[in-house]
Structures are given as structure tokens and as C-alpha cells.
PDB file of C-alpha atoms and ligand atoms in Angstrom:
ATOM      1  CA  UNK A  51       1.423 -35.428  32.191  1.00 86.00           C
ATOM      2  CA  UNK A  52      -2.069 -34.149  31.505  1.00 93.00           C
ATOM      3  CA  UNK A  53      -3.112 -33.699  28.073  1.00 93.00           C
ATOM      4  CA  UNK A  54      -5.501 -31.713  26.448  1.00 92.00           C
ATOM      5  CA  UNK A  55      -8.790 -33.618  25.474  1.00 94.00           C
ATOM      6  CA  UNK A  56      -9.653 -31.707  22.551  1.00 94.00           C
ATOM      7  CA  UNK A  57      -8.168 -29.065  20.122  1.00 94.00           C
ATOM      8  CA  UNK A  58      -8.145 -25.799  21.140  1.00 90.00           C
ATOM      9  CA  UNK A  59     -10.814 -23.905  18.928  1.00 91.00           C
ATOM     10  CA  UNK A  60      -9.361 -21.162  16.539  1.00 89.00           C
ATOM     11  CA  UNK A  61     -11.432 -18.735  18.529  1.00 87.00           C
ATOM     12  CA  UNK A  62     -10.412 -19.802  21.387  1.00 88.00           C
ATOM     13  CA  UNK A  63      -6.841 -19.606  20.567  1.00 86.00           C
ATOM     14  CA  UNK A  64      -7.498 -16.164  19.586  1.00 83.00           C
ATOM     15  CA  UNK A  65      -8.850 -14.829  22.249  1.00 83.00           C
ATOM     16  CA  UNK A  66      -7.084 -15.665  24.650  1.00 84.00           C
ATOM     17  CA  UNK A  67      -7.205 -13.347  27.355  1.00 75.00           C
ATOM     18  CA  UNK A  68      -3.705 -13.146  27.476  1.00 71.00           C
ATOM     19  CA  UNK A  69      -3.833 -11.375  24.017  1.00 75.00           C
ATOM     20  CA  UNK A  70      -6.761  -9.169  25.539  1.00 80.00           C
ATOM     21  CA  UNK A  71      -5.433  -4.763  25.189  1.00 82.00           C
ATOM     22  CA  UNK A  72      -6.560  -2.153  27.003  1.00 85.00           C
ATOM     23  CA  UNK A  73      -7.807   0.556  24.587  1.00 87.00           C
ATOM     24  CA  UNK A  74      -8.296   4.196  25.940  1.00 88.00           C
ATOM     25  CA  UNK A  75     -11.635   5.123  26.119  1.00 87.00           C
ATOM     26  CA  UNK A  76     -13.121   7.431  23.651  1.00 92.00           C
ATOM     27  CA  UNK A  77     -13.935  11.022  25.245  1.00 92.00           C
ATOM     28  CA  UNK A  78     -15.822  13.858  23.630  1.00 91.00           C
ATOM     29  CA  UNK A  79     -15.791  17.363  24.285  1.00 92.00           C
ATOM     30  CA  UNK A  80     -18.870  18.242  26.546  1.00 90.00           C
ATOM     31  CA  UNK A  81     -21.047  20.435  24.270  1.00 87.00           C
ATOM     32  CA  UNK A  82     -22.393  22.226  26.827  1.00 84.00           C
ATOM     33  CA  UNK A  83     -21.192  25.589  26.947  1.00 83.00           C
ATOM     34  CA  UNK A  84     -19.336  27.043  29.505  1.00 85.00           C
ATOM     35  CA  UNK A  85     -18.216  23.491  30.559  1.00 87.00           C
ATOM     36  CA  UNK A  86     -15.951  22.001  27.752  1.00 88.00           C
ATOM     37  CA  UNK A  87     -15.188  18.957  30.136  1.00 89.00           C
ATOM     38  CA  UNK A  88     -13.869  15.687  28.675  1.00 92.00           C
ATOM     39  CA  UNK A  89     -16.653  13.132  29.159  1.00 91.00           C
ATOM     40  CA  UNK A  90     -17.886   9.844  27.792  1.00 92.00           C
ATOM     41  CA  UNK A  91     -20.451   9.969  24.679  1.00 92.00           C
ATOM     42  CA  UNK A  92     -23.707   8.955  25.303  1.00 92.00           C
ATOM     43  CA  UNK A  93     -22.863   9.949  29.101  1.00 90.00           C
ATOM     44  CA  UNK A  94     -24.334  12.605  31.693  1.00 92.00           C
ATOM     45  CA  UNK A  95     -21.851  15.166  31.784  1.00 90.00           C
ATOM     46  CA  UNK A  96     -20.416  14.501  35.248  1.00 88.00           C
ATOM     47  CA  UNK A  97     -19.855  18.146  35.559  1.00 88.00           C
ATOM     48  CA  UNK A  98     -22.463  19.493  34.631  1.00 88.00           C
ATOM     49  CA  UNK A  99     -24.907  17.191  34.503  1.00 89.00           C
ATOM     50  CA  UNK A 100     -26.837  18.034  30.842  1.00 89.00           C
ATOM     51  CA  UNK A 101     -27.307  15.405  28.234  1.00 89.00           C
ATOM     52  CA  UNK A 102     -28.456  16.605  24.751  1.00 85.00           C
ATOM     53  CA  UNK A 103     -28.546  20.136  26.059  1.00 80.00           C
ATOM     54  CA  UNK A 104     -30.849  19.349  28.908  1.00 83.00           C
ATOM     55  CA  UNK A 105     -30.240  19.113  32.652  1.00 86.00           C
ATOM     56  CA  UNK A 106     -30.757  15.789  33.927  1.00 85.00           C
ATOM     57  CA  UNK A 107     -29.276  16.129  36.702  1.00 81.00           C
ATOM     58  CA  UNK A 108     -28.217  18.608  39.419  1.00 78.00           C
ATOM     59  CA  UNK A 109     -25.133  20.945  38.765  1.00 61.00           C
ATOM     60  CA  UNK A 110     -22.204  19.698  41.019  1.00 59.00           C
TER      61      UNK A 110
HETATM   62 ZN1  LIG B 183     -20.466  19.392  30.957  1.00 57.78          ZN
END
């Protein structure tokens, strides 16, 4: 039967990607008014395309 060479690191044991969750990502309120969608921080709103109260990109 095949054995292991070597002991299995601590970290390795640990993170194992068995052990590996899914989290749910964080979303923040888009502060752009009028649009309120739920988007990712540090994102382009993908519905209405500000960032920092700018347009960056066209309006959908
Ligand atoms: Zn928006």
C-alpha cells in the first residue's frame, strides 16, 4: 500500500480544500441616487455605471 513520504504540514492539513466555505459576497448599497442597486464595493455599478459619483461608464 502506498505510504506517505513525509508528514503532512499543519498548514497543509488545514487547508485542505475539502475544509474550503463558500462565504457570500459582501454587497453595498449603490450610492448613487436614483439607483439603490446591490453591487460589489470598489465595483462599477453595473447599473448604472458611476463609481465615486462619477460616470465611468455608459448607462445600461
Ligand atoms: Zn448604481
Amino acid at each position: 500500500m502506498a505510504v506517505p513520504k513525509r508528514k503532512m504540514s499543519r498548514s497543509n492539513t488545514r487547508s485542505r480544500r475539502s475544509q474550503w466555505k463558500t462565504t457570500a459576497p459582501t454587497l453595498i448599497t449603490c450610492p448613487n441616487r436614483g439607483c439603490g442597486e446591490q453591487t460589489l464595493p470598489h465595483t462599477v455599478c453595473p447599473s448604472c455605471g458611476t463609481y465615486k459619483g462619477r460616470q465611468v461608464q455608459a448607462a445600461v
